[in-house]
Tab-separated table of C-alpha atoms in Angstrom:
chain	number	residue	atom	x	y	z
J	1	MET	CA	-107.180	161.055	7.317
J	2	THR	CA	-104.831	162.410	4.031
J	3	ASP	CA	-104.405	159.379	1.943
J	4	GLU	CA	-101.703	159.333	-0.699
J	5	ALA	CA	-101.978	155.949	-1.906
J	6	THR	CA	-98.808	154.889	-3.647
J	7	LYS	CA	-98.688	151.258	-2.504
J	8	THR	CA	-100.230	148.376	-4.378
J	9	THR	CA	-100.481	144.323	-3.072
J	10	PRO	CA	-99.234	141.588	-4.830
J	11	LEU	CA	-103.307	141.023	-5.788
J	12	TYR	CA	-103.489	144.439	-7.470
J	13	GLU	CA	-103.518	143.015	-11.148
J	14	GLU	CA	-106.023	140.401	-10.340
J	15	HIS	CA	-108.413	143.067	-9.163
J	16	ARG	CA	-108.327	145.233	-11.893
J	17	ARG	CA	-108.648	142.495	-14.405
J	18	ALA	CA	-111.811	141.450	-12.397
J	19	GLY	CA	-113.148	144.864	-13.036
J	20	ALA	CA	-112.979	146.261	-9.361
J	21	LYS	CA	-113.224	149.923	-8.244
J	22	ILE	CA	-110.217	150.732	-7.073
J	23	ILE	CA	-109.952	153.444	-3.969
J	24	PRO	CA	-106.802	154.869	-1.737
J	25	PHE	CA	-107.307	153.116	1.502
J	26	GLY	CA	-104.534	153.338	4.672
J	27	GLY	CA	-101.844	154.222	1.830
J	28	TRP	CA	-102.741	151.598	-0.428
J	29	LEU	CA	-104.893	151.321	-3.443
J	30	MET	CA	-107.424	148.744	-2.924
J	31	PRO	CA	-110.669	147.462	-4.081
J	32	VAL	CA	-113.816	148.804	-2.870
J	33	GLN	CA	-116.031	146.576	-4.660
J	34	TYR	CA	-116.068	144.144	-7.963
J	35	THR	CA	-120.011	143.999	-8.751
J	36	SER	CA	-121.665	145.752	-6.170
J	37	ILE	CA	-121.079	146.023	-2.063
J	38	SER	CA	-124.755	144.464	-1.552
J	39	ASP	CA	-123.800	141.250	-3.728
J	40	GLU	CA	-120.407	140.777	-2.192
J	41	HIS	CA	-122.140	141.188	1.379
J	42	GLN	CA	-124.664	138.766	0.536
J	43	ALA	CA	-121.990	136.205	-0.752
J	44	VAL	CA	-120.379	136.703	2.728
J	45	ARG	CA	-123.481	135.878	4.842
J	46	LYS	CA	-124.995	133.291	2.813
J	47	ASN	CA	-122.126	131.279	0.707
J	48	VAL	CA	-118.505	132.628	0.951
J	49	GLY	CA	-116.338	135.428	-0.180
J	50	ILE	CA	-112.524	136.332	-0.493
J	51	PHE	CA	-111.036	139.658	0.469
J	52	ASP	CA	-107.342	140.650	-0.357
J	53	ILE	CA	-105.890	141.862	3.104
J	54	SER	CA	-102.326	141.959	1.991
J	55	HIS	CA	-102.104	145.677	3.058
J	56	MET	CA	-102.548	144.562	6.838
J	57	GLY	CA	-99.144	144.351	8.347
J	58	GLN	CA	-97.047	141.564	9.803
J	59	LEU	CA	-94.750	142.325	12.667
J	60	ILE	CA	-92.693	139.450	14.338
J	61	ALA	CA	-91.580	139.847	17.857
J	62	SER	CA	-89.406	136.912	19.368
J	63	GLY	CA	-86.554	136.256	21.841
J	64	SER	CA	-86.574	135.016	25.621
J	65	ASN	CA	-88.223	138.155	26.621
J	66	ALA	CA	-90.606	138.833	24.030
J	67	ARG	CA	-93.812	137.209	26.115
J	68	GLU	CA	-92.911	139.545	28.984
J	69	TRP	CA	-92.578	142.439	26.992
J	70	LEU	CA	-95.793	142.033	24.719
J	71	ASN	CA	-97.537	141.660	27.877
J	72	ARG	CA	-96.269	145.239	28.867
J	73	MET	CA	-97.014	146.809	25.502
J	74	LEU	CA	-100.447	145.180	24.768
J	75	THR	CA	-103.639	145.463	26.829
J	76	ASN	CA	-104.677	141.810	26.351
J	77	ASN	CA	-103.176	138.660	28.755
J	78	VAL	CA	-100.408	137.456	26.384
J	79	ASP	CA	-99.552	134.404	29.218
J	80	LYS	CA	-103.028	133.321	28.170
J	81	LEU	CA	-101.928	131.965	24.804
J	82	GLU	CA	-100.810	128.574	24.268
J	83	VAL	CA	-98.705	128.178	21.243
J	84	ARG	CA	-100.859	128.792	18.089
J	85	GLY	CA	-103.161	130.677	19.651
J	86	GLY	CA	-104.113	134.173	18.967
J	87	GLN	CA	-106.159	136.890	20.867
J	88	TYR	CA	-107.553	140.258	19.985
J	89	THR	CA	-105.513	143.154	21.662
J	90	PHE	CA	-104.912	146.974	21.533
J	91	LEU	CA	-101.456	148.969	21.795
J	92	LEU	CA	-102.135	152.165	23.728
J	93	ASN	CA	-100.143	155.262	24.276
J	94	GLN	CA	-99.037	156.665	27.420
J	95	ASN	CA	-102.464	158.066	27.957
J	96	GLY	CA	-104.355	155.164	27.298
J	97	GLY	CA	-105.460	156.028	23.580
J	98	ILE	CA	-105.440	153.330	21.223
J	99	ILE	CA	-102.430	153.507	18.721
J	100	ASP	CA	-103.806	150.272	17.322
J	101	ASP	CA	-106.026	147.587	17.357
J	102	LEU	CA	-104.535	143.784	16.256
J	103	ILE	CA	-104.452	140.195	16.517
J	104	VAL	CA	-101.342	138.579	18.237
J	105	TYR	CA	-100.685	134.942	17.370
J	106	ARG	CA	-98.425	132.758	19.623
J	107	ILE	CA	-96.482	131.124	16.601
J	108	GLU	CA	-93.879	129.245	18.591
J	109	ALA	CA	-93.306	129.403	22.498
J	110	GLU	CA	-90.863	132.531	22.207
J	111	LYS	CA	-92.118	133.808	18.656
J	112	PHE	CA	-95.129	136.093	18.212
J	113	LEU	CA	-96.919	137.274	15.213
J	114	LEU	CA	-98.636	140.777	15.181
J	115	VAL	CA	-101.119	141.298	12.222
J	116	VAL	CA	-101.840	145.152	12.547
J	117	ASN	CA	-103.654	147.757	10.648
J	118	ALA	CA	-102.609	149.074	7.093
J	119	SER	CA	-102.267	152.493	8.164
J	120	ARG	CA	-100.754	151.853	11.207
J	121	VAL	CA	-97.601	149.633	10.365
J	122	ASP	CA	-94.845	152.381	10.429
J	123	GLU	CA	-96.691	153.923	13.697
J	124	ASP	CA	-96.952	150.543	15.573
J	125	PHE	CA	-93.291	149.448	14.629
J	126	ALA	CA	-91.392	152.824	15.666
J	127	TRP	CA	-93.672	152.822	18.723
J	128	LEU	CA	-92.696	149.527	19.703
J	129	GLN	CA	-89.325	149.602	18.988
J	130	ALA	CA	-88.496	152.597	20.893
J	131	HIS	CA	-89.849	150.460	24.040
J	132	ILE	CA	-87.877	147.182	23.346
J	133	LEU	CA	-86.308	145.284	25.825
J	134	PRO	CA	-82.932	143.103	25.828
J	135	ASP	CA	-83.429	139.920	24.470
J	136	VAL	CA	-86.583	140.891	22.027
J	137	GLU	CA	-86.155	141.077	18.380
J	138	LEU	CA	-88.827	142.757	16.654
J	139	THR	CA	-88.853	142.669	12.755
J	140	ASN	CA	-91.457	144.105	10.473
J	141	ARG	CA	-92.426	141.571	7.686
J	142	SER	CA	-95.162	143.540	6.124
J	143	ASP	CA	-93.877	143.395	2.583
J	144	SER	CA	-92.931	139.762	2.237
J	145	TYR	CA	-96.242	138.453	3.284
J	146	ALA	CA	-99.293	138.857	1.546
J	147	GLY	CA	-103.135	137.637	2.917
J	148	VAL	CA	-106.517	136.949	2.136
J	149	ALA	CA	-109.687	136.895	4.328
J	150	ILE	CA	-112.054	133.720	3.459
J	151	GLN	CA	-115.333	134.230	5.165
J	152	GLY	CA	-118.621	132.640	4.994
J	153	PRO	CA	-120.834	129.488	6.206
J	154	ARG	CA	-119.307	127.406	3.414
J	155	ILE	CA	-115.958	127.815	4.476
J	156	GLY	CA	-115.348	124.542	5.706
J	157	GLU	CA	-116.420	122.844	2.555
J	158	LEU	CA	-114.021	125.468	0.412
J	159	MET	CA	-111.015	124.876	2.521
J	160	LYS	CA	-111.300	121.001	2.160
J	161	ALA	CA	-111.641	121.504	-1.791
J	162	ILE	CA	-108.718	123.782	-1.689
J	163	LEU	CA	-106.603	121.421	0.730
J	164	GLY	CA	-107.905	118.170	0.395
J	165	ASP	CA	-110.643	116.185	2.420
J	166	ASP	CA	-108.423	115.772	5.332
J	167	PHE	CA	-108.022	119.308	6.187
J	168	GLU	CA	-109.779	120.497	9.178
J	169	LEU	CA	-110.228	124.045	10.119
J	170	PRO	CA	-107.905	124.919	13.251
J	171	ALA	CA	-110.171	125.852	16.305
J	172	ARG	CA	-111.418	129.358	16.559
J	173	ASN	CA	-108.573	131.992	17.371
J	174	THR	CA	-105.768	129.566	16.385
J	175	ILE	CA	-103.329	129.511	13.429
J	176	ALA	CA	-102.175	126.047	11.666
J	177	ASP	CA	-99.856	125.822	9.182
J	178	ALA	CA	-100.863	124.232	5.710
J	179	GLU	CA	-99.098	123.542	2.504
J	180	LEU	CA	-100.637	123.779	-1.114
J	181	ASN	CA	-98.086	122.305	-3.646
J	182	VAL	CA	-95.018	124.490	-3.191
J	183	MET	CA	-97.042	127.245	-0.775
J	184	GLN	CA	-96.648	127.116	2.971
J	185	LEU	CA	-99.613	128.903	4.547
J	186	ALA	CA	-100.574	129.935	7.840
J	187	VAL	CA	-104.359	129.623	8.285
J	188	ALA	CA	-106.089	131.093	10.894
J	189	ARG	CA	-109.718	130.737	12.198
J	190	THR	CA	-110.387	134.682	12.887
J	191	GLY	CA	-112.223	137.133	10.779
J	192	TYR	CA	-114.118	140.688	10.399
J	193	THR	CA	-117.302	139.949	9.231
J	194	GLY	CA	-119.181	138.028	12.000
J	195	GLU	CA	-119.297	134.755	9.611
J	196	ASP	CA	-117.259	131.486	10.051
J	197	GLY	CA	-113.962	132.089	8.523
J	198	VAL	CA	-110.066	132.185	8.104
J	199	GLU	CA	-107.412	134.504	7.524
J	200	VAL	CA	-104.517	132.891	5.510
J	201	PHE	CA	-100.866	134.604	5.206
J	202	PHE	CA	-98.321	133.558	2.735
J	203	ASP	CA	-95.143	134.857	0.787
J	204	ALA	CA	-96.139	137.426	-1.544
J	205	LYS	CA	-95.046	136.078	-4.359
J	206	TYR	CA	-97.606	133.301	-4.316
J	207	ALA	CA	-100.621	135.530	-4.054
J	208	PRO	CA	-102.243	135.261	-7.723
J	209	ALA	CA	-101.837	131.663	-7.396
J	210	PHE	CA	-103.583	131.260	-4.029
J	211	TRP	CA	-105.983	133.946	-5.207
J	212	THR	CA	-107.300	132.378	-8.510
J	213	THR	CA	-107.116	128.933	-6.654
J	214	VAL	CA	-109.590	129.788	-4.077
J	215	LEU	CA	-111.611	131.567	-6.740
J	216	GLU	CA	-111.699	128.321	-8.850
J	217	LYS	CA	-112.493	126.089	-6.059
J	218	GLY	CA	-114.928	128.390	-4.582
J	219	LYS	CA	-116.993	128.788	-7.730
J	220	PRO	CA	-119.329	125.788	-7.391
J	221	LEU	CA	-120.027	127.266	-3.632
J	222	GLY	CA	-120.905	130.821	-4.889
J	223	ILE	CA	-117.865	132.524	-3.826
J	224	ARG	CA	-117.403	136.051	-4.816
J	225	PRO	CA	-114.331	138.344	-4.549
J	226	CYS	CA	-115.285	141.313	-1.924
J	227	GLY	CA	-114.010	144.480	-1.502
J	228	LEU	CA	-113.620	147.464	1.435
J	229	GLY	CA	-116.949	148.434	0.846
J	230	ALA	CA	-118.671	144.857	1.901
J	231	ARG	CA	-115.998	144.249	4.464
J	232	ASP	CA	-117.076	147.716	5.913
J	233	THR	CA	-120.766	146.700	6.209
J	234	LEU	CA	-120.253	143.177	7.244
J	235	ARG	CA	-118.111	144.673	10.356
J	236	LEU	CA	-120.333	147.249	11.047
J	237	GLU	CA	-123.452	145.114	11.358
J	238	MET	CA	-121.319	143.235	13.991
J	239	CYS	CA	-120.302	146.365	15.464
J	240	TYR	CA	-116.367	145.817	15.142
J	241	PRO	CA	-114.520	149.036	15.434
J	242	LEU	CA	-112.962	150.518	12.584
J	243	ASN	CA	-109.529	151.952	13.429
J	244	GLY	CA	-109.468	155.387	12.200
J	245	ASN	CA	-113.355	155.877	12.610
J	246	ASP	CA	-113.887	154.194	16.134
J	247	LEU	CA	-110.489	153.767	17.534
J	248	THR	CA	-108.317	156.844	17.781
J	249	PRO	CA	-105.953	157.792	19.786
J	250	GLU	CA	-108.584	160.082	21.242
J	251	HIS	CA	-110.282	156.905	22.534
J	252	ASN	CA	-109.605	154.065	24.904
J	253	PRO	CA	-110.693	150.308	24.508
J	254	LEU	CA	-113.164	150.755	27.815
J	255	GLU	CA	-114.994	153.776	25.804
J	256	ALA	CA	-115.440	151.414	22.915
J	257	GLY	CA	-116.716	148.928	24.790
J	258	LEU	CA	-113.718	146.700	24.530
J	259	GLY	CA	-112.873	145.829	28.032
J	260	PHE	CA	-113.207	142.447	27.212
J	261	PHE	CA	-109.712	142.622	25.802
J	262	VAL	CA	-107.902	144.498	28.259
J	263	ASP	CA	-106.532	142.644	31.218
J	264	LEU	CA	-106.604	145.105	34.216
J	265	THR	CA	-105.489	142.523	36.381
J	266	LYS	CA	-102.220	142.359	34.744
J	267	PRO	CA	-99.538	144.324	36.755
J	268	ASN	CA	-98.069	146.548	34.356
J	269	PHE	CA	-98.934	147.688	30.550
J	270	THR	CA	-98.732	150.957	29.099
J	271	GLY	CA	-102.015	152.917	29.934
J	272	ARG	CA	-103.018	150.446	32.710
J	273	GLU	CA	-103.032	153.381	35.380
J	274	ILE	CA	-105.395	155.717	33.097
J	275	LEU	CA	-107.536	152.981	32.181
J	276	ALA	CA	-107.923	151.520	35.479
J	277	GLN	CA	-108.768	155.071	36.944
J	278	ALA	CA	-111.242	155.804	34.121
J	279	LYS	CA	-112.968	152.559	34.836
J	280	GLU	CA	-112.964	153.285	39.072
J	281	GLN	CA	-114.338	157.416	38.016
J	282	GLY	CA	-116.964	155.841	35.441
J	283	LEU	CA	-116.623	156.094	31.958
J	284	LYS	CA	-117.312	159.530	30.601
J	285	ARG	CA	-118.870	158.136	26.940
J	286	ARG	CA	-119.554	155.271	25.177
J	287	LEU	CA	-119.801	154.005	21.461
J	288	ALA	CA	-123.070	153.332	21.149
J	289	PRO	CA	-124.442	151.301	18.182
J	290	PHE	CA	-127.660	152.584	16.715
J	291	ARG	CA	-130.112	152.150	13.926
J	292	MET	CA	-132.487	154.278	12.085
J	293	GLN	CA	-136.270	154.310	12.427
J	294	GLY	CA	-138.439	154.629	9.319
J	295	LYS	CA	-137.381	155.769	5.769
J	296	GLY	CA	-134.509	157.933	5.390
J	297	PRO	CA	-130.594	158.249	4.238
J	298	PRO	CA	-128.171	156.426	5.707
J	299	PRO	CA	-126.164	157.617	8.544
J	300	ARG	CA	-122.483	158.477	7.722
J	301	PRO	CA	-119.618	159.085	9.604
J	302	HIS	CA	-119.180	162.999	11.034
J	303	TYR	CA	-123.274	163.506	10.938
J	304	THR	CA	-123.981	165.147	13.826
J	305	VAL	CA	-126.227	163.026	16.711
J	306	TYR	CA	-128.745	165.007	18.443
J	307	ARG	CA	-131.162	163.995	21.457
J	308	GLY	CA	-134.058	166.679	21.724
J	309	ASP	CA	-132.457	170.233	20.359
J	310	GLU	CA	-129.037	168.971	22.425
J	311	LYS	CA	-125.969	167.872	20.283
J	312	ILE	CA	-124.618	165.054	21.922
J	313	GLY	CA	-121.921	163.720	19.536
J	314	GLU	CA	-121.315	162.802	16.229
J	315	VAL	CA	-121.207	159.434	14.036
J	316	ASN	CA	-118.155	157.622	13.887
J	317	SER	CA	-119.275	154.780	11.417
J	318	GLY	CA	-122.405	154.456	9.626
J	319	THR	CA	-123.763	153.207	6.321
J	320	LEU	CA	-126.899	151.116	5.080
J	321	SER	CA	-127.003	147.533	6.399
J	322	PRO	CA	-127.287	145.370	3.450
J	323	SER	CA	-128.546	142.320	5.894
J	324	LEU	CA	-130.906	144.660	7.437
J	325	GLY	CA	-132.269	147.223	5.062
J	326	TYR	CA	-131.848	150.095	7.387
J	327	GLY	CA	-129.423	152.672	8.031
J	328	ILE	CA	-127.145	151.839	11.208
J	329	GLY	CA	-123.969	153.426	12.763
J	330	MET	CA	-122.016	153.867	16.091
J	331	ALA	CA	-121.493	156.827	17.746
J	332	TYR	CA	-119.567	158.183	20.876
J	333	LEU	CA	-122.125	159.842	22.925
J	334	PRO	CA	-122.032	160.893	26.656
J	335	THR	CA	-122.724	157.869	29.024
J	336	GLU	CA	-126.012	159.101	30.498
J	337	HIS	CA	-127.071	159.367	26.667
J	338	ALA	CA	-125.797	155.753	25.233
J	339	LYS	CA	-128.089	153.521	27.391
J	340	ILE	CA	-130.139	150.979	24.723
J	341	GLY	CA	-133.345	151.960	23.613
J	342	THR	CA	-132.366	156.064	23.845
J	343	GLU	CA	-134.317	158.175	21.071
J	344	LEU	CA	-131.698	160.066	18.943
J	345	GLN	CA	-132.029	162.141	15.767
J	346	ILE	CA	-129.492	162.171	13.059
J	347	GLU	CA	-128.519	165.612	11.257
J	348	ILE	CA	-128.501	164.590	7.427
J	349	ARG	CA	-128.209	167.740	5.266
J	350	GLY	CA	-130.073	170.035	7.550
J	351	GLN	CA	-132.716	167.729	8.324
J	352	LYS	CA	-133.230	165.449	11.357
J	353	PHE	CA	-133.987	161.613	11.302
J	354	PRO	CA	-134.853	159.712	14.293
J	355	ALA	CA	-132.631	156.686	15.406
J	356	VAL	CA	-132.551	154.678	18.363
J	357	ILE	CA	-129.462	153.035	20.267
J	358	GLU	CA	-129.739	149.429	19.971
J	359	LYS	CA	-127.572	146.280	21.786
J	360	LYS	CA	-124.510	145.086	19.840
J	361	PRO	CA	-124.379	143.229	17.227
J	362	LEU	CA	-127.097	144.980	15.421
J	363	TYR	CA	-127.193	142.046	13.212
J	364	LYS	CA	-127.890	138.747	14.891
J	365	LYS	CA	-127.623	135.375	12.563
J	366	GLN	CA	-130.849	133.366	12.046
J	367	ALA	CA	-130.464	130.062	13.634
E	1	MET	CA	-119.910	149.254	-22.600
E	2	SER	CA	-122.592	151.577	-20.744
E	3	ASN	CA	-125.760	152.325	-22.827
E	4	VAL	CA	-125.971	155.897	-24.263
E	5	PRO	CA	-129.438	156.785	-25.855
E	6	ASP	CA	-129.127	158.891	-28.969
E	7	ASP	CA	-132.454	161.033	-28.239
E	8	LEU	CA	-130.937	162.323	-25.004
E	9	PHE	CA	-128.795	165.409	-23.761
E	10	TYR	CA	-126.027	164.610	-21.171
E	11	THR	CA	-124.039	166.742	-18.647
E	12	GLU	CA	-120.308	166.351	-17.494
E	13	SER	CA	-121.463	165.533	-14.048
E	14	HIS	CA	-123.509	162.411	-15.677
E	15	GLU	CA	-127.109	163.820	-15.655
E	16	TRP	CA	-129.442	162.791	-18.793
E	17	VAL	CA	-131.813	165.221	-20.040
E	18	ARG	CA	-135.132	164.433	-21.980
E	19	VAL	CA	-136.889	167.305	-23.990
E	20	GLU	CA	-140.637	167.346	-23.336
E	21	GLY	CA	-141.963	170.704	-24.850
E	22	GLU	CA	-140.902	172.824	-22.427
E	23	ASN	CA	-139.764	170.638	-19.692
E	24	ALA	CA	-136.683	168.679	-19.067
E	25	ARG	CA	-137.125	165.373	-17.300
E	26	VAL	CA	-133.947	164.495	-15.643
E	27	GLY	CA	-131.897	161.289	-14.612
E	28	ILE	CA	-128.388	159.690	-14.178
E	29	THR	CA	-126.854	157.936	-16.796
E	30	ASP	CA	-126.122	154.117	-17.211
E	31	HIS	CA	-122.832	154.869	-16.630
E	32	ALA	CA	-123.222	156.812	-13.415
E	33	GLN	CA	-125.607	154.413	-12.067
E	34	ALA	CA	-122.716	151.667	-12.604
E	35	GLU	CA	-120.281	153.629	-11.056
E	36	LEU	CA	-122.646	154.320	-7.809
E	37	THR	CA	-123.933	150.938	-7.809
E	38	ASP	CA	-126.391	149.908	-4.966
E	39	VAL	CA	-128.587	153.153	-4.785
E	40	VAL	CA	-130.370	152.841	-1.659
E	41	TYR	CA	-131.739	156.247	-0.738
E	42	VAL	CA	-132.826	159.329	-3.305
E	43	GLU	CA	-133.541	162.921	-1.646
E	44	LEU	CA	-135.709	164.333	-3.813
E	45	PRO	CA	-136.223	168.007	-4.486
E	46	LYS	CA	-139.491	169.776	-3.374
E	47	VAL	CA	-141.887	170.652	-6.549
E	48	GLY	CA	-142.182	174.417	-6.928
E	49	THR	CA	-138.551	174.911	-6.201
E	50	GLN	CA	-136.556	177.217	-8.241
E	51	VAL	CA	-133.188	176.037	-9.396
E	52	GLU	CA	-130.203	177.292	-11.248
E	53	ALA	CA	-128.438	174.884	-13.771
E	54	ARG	CA	-125.218	172.929	-12.097
E	55	THR	CA	-126.723	173.468	-8.557
E	56	ALA	CA	-127.159	170.424	-6.447
E	57	THR	CA	-130.871	169.515	-6.712
E	58	ALA	CA	-131.073	166.074	-5.517
E	59	VAL	CA	-128.713	163.311	-3.831
E	60	VAL	CA	-128.595	159.906	-4.466
E	61	GLU	CA	-126.938	157.382	-1.897
E	62	SER	CA	-125.416	154.641	-2.539
E	63	VAL	CA	-124.104	152.048	0.455
E	64	LYS	CA	-120.874	153.428	0.182
E	65	ALA	CA	-121.467	157.311	-0.568
E	66	ALA	CA	-123.940	160.457	-1.151
E	67	SER	CA	-123.683	161.833	-4.263
E	68	ASP	CA	-125.231	165.233	-5.259
E	69	ILE	CA	-127.126	165.583	-8.681
E	70	TYR	CA	-126.830	168.575	-10.484
E	71	ALA	CA	-129.923	170.253	-12.054
E	72	PRO	CA	-128.607	170.754	-16.291
E	73	VAL	CA	-130.858	173.669	-16.570
E	74	LYS	CA	-132.163	176.352	-14.755
E	75	GLY	CA	-136.005	176.530	-14.047
E	76	GLU	CA	-138.999	175.358	-11.755
E	77	ILE	CA	-138.951	171.841	-10.542
E	78	VAL	CA	-142.707	170.771	-11.191
E	79	GLU	CA	-142.414	166.692	-10.550
E	80	ALA	CA	-140.208	164.344	-8.591
E	81	ASN	CA	-140.114	160.854	-9.092
E	82	GLU	CA	-142.180	159.625	-6.008
E	83	ALA	CA	-141.439	155.866	-7.057
E	84	LEU	CA	-138.043	156.402	-5.832
E	85	SER	CA	-138.977	156.823	-2.148
E	86	SER	CA	-139.983	153.307	-1.888
E	87	ASN	CA	-137.851	151.822	-4.678
E	88	PRO	CA	-134.612	153.622	-5.020
E	89	ALA	CA	-132.876	150.635	-6.780
E	90	LEU	CA	-134.969	151.720	-9.884
E	91	VAL	CA	-132.006	154.246	-10.449
E	92	ASN	CA	-130.035	150.922	-11.365
E	93	THR	CA	-132.218	148.649	-13.142
E	94	ASP	CA	-133.965	151.591	-15.227
E	95	PRO	CA	-131.866	154.680	-15.379
E	96	PHE	CA	-133.130	156.247	-18.556
E	97	GLY	CA	-137.146	155.257	-17.576
E	98	GLU	CA	-138.388	154.385	-14.508
E	99	GLY	CA	-135.108	155.502	-12.640
E	100	TRP	CA	-135.886	159.286	-13.615
E	101	ILE	CA	-135.323	161.931	-10.593
E	102	PHE	CA	-136.984	165.153	-11.331
E	103	VAL	CA	-138.633	167.395	-14.250
E	104	VAL	CA	-137.459	171.099	-14.771
E	105	LYS	CA	-139.664	173.645	-16.276
E	106	MET	CA	-137.114	175.071	-18.391
E	107	SER	CA	-136.947	179.190	-17.963
E	108	SER	CA	-135.460	179.210	-21.163
E	109	PRO	CA	-135.863	175.909	-23.361
E	110	ASP	CA	-133.129	176.675	-25.655
E	111	ASP	CA	-130.827	176.136	-22.860
E	112	ALA	CA	-130.914	171.906	-23.157
E	113	LYS	CA	-129.190	172.363	-26.322
E	114	GLN	CA	-125.951	173.749	-24.666
E	115	LEU	CA	-125.663	170.554	-23.452
E	116	LYS	CA	-123.709	167.560	-24.772
E	117	ASP	CA	-125.340	165.141	-27.168
E	118	ALA	CA	-124.947	161.538	-26.885
E	119	ALA	CA	-121.856	161.217	-29.382
E	120	ALA	CA	-119.922	163.813	-27.054
E	121	TYR	CA	-120.879	162.219	-23.656
E	122	ARG	CA	-119.701	158.851	-25.314
E	123	GLN	CA	-116.366	160.547	-26.179
E	124	ALA	CA	-116.301	162.100	-22.211
E	125	THR	CA	-116.613	158.665	-20.641
E	126	GLY	CA	-114.835	156.957	-23.435
């Protein structure tokens, strides 16, 4: 992906002041780490961490026909959402390929919030607008909203410290309103780390004040600001896919192992026929999670995957797992090579290193 | 401010060189390890390998990325720091000491003097 990063979030100056290392990501200048990816990762697994997710996009769909229309545009079943409920879902092209993965919240009976990937905002909006129906209004609110993800086992304590002892976390996958002084907050019990946590959205002008408050209140709980580096290692330990790496228009959600978020019983949605057909014929490839065996360098995207002498694919996501201490990754492999326990070799700088396919998630939380 | 010992030579690519007779001991600078953070793997050169100056000779991997380490001078690899195989984080904790990466027997010992001194390196990394 060519990355001409020009945009900055309302928290950019906070990141600079905290000494973050800044990288281009999805057209944005974002913090990759503040101190160390491993330390930030462990803060989220053991205590709590805060991430700037203001780069993500927010689209609002409303109107008497919005629910019906979204059910045609998205793979999951919007009818299952009560007001305040949210669900993970996909926006597909006519070939069943993935344009974006997103969360849709039903914020009112006839009003929906779509939280989409930063690099896909314009594409999603253009696609949706091109397929709009009467009695639906679609607006792009990405520039007026900022957001943070606050993730980790101490989230409950932290939110009470910020919002008062009476505050209760919303149920999983739901979104609730909250107030902090003049700030209106939308608090969603979701995340991308495998830990309990929330994603909070608010008017962009409040971003520095809210960020600072969370860090202050979180200090006694061991909070750390966390960058995209830790966001990537945390999500990959859970085998959550990353748009662009693991999800592209060349892949469908079934191959990605995310059929749970595709409701093929819905009569009509973009890509449905092709997915139903693919399922019936048997999937040709699968996104397989793997771990490296023995000492060796961590796997990285595009490294070649072998089984014996046969090249069978390439790595889509790979890193050193800070929780586990060994290399982990995911790769699309032909179905016959994608079974749990299959021994693989990953070619790294001309040398092959042993790996094995595991069940997801690669990291399991200690009880 | 990162540590830049006065008794070493430096490269633009952030290696340091300690001249030990006809040998050059090589590692990465404090500045470089701070930029990389979290070194998780070091690929060492094989002893006996001939290397040219400014060619990729070792690889240091952080959680995020793999970075080439260049031979500052021409010569033969005579030692590689095997301790890094079990403890790559030495590159972070002691970059100028236990975290050294390899030793080159210099083809021409004067070559090291062409490198930057501490003052020039400090200026370059300002």
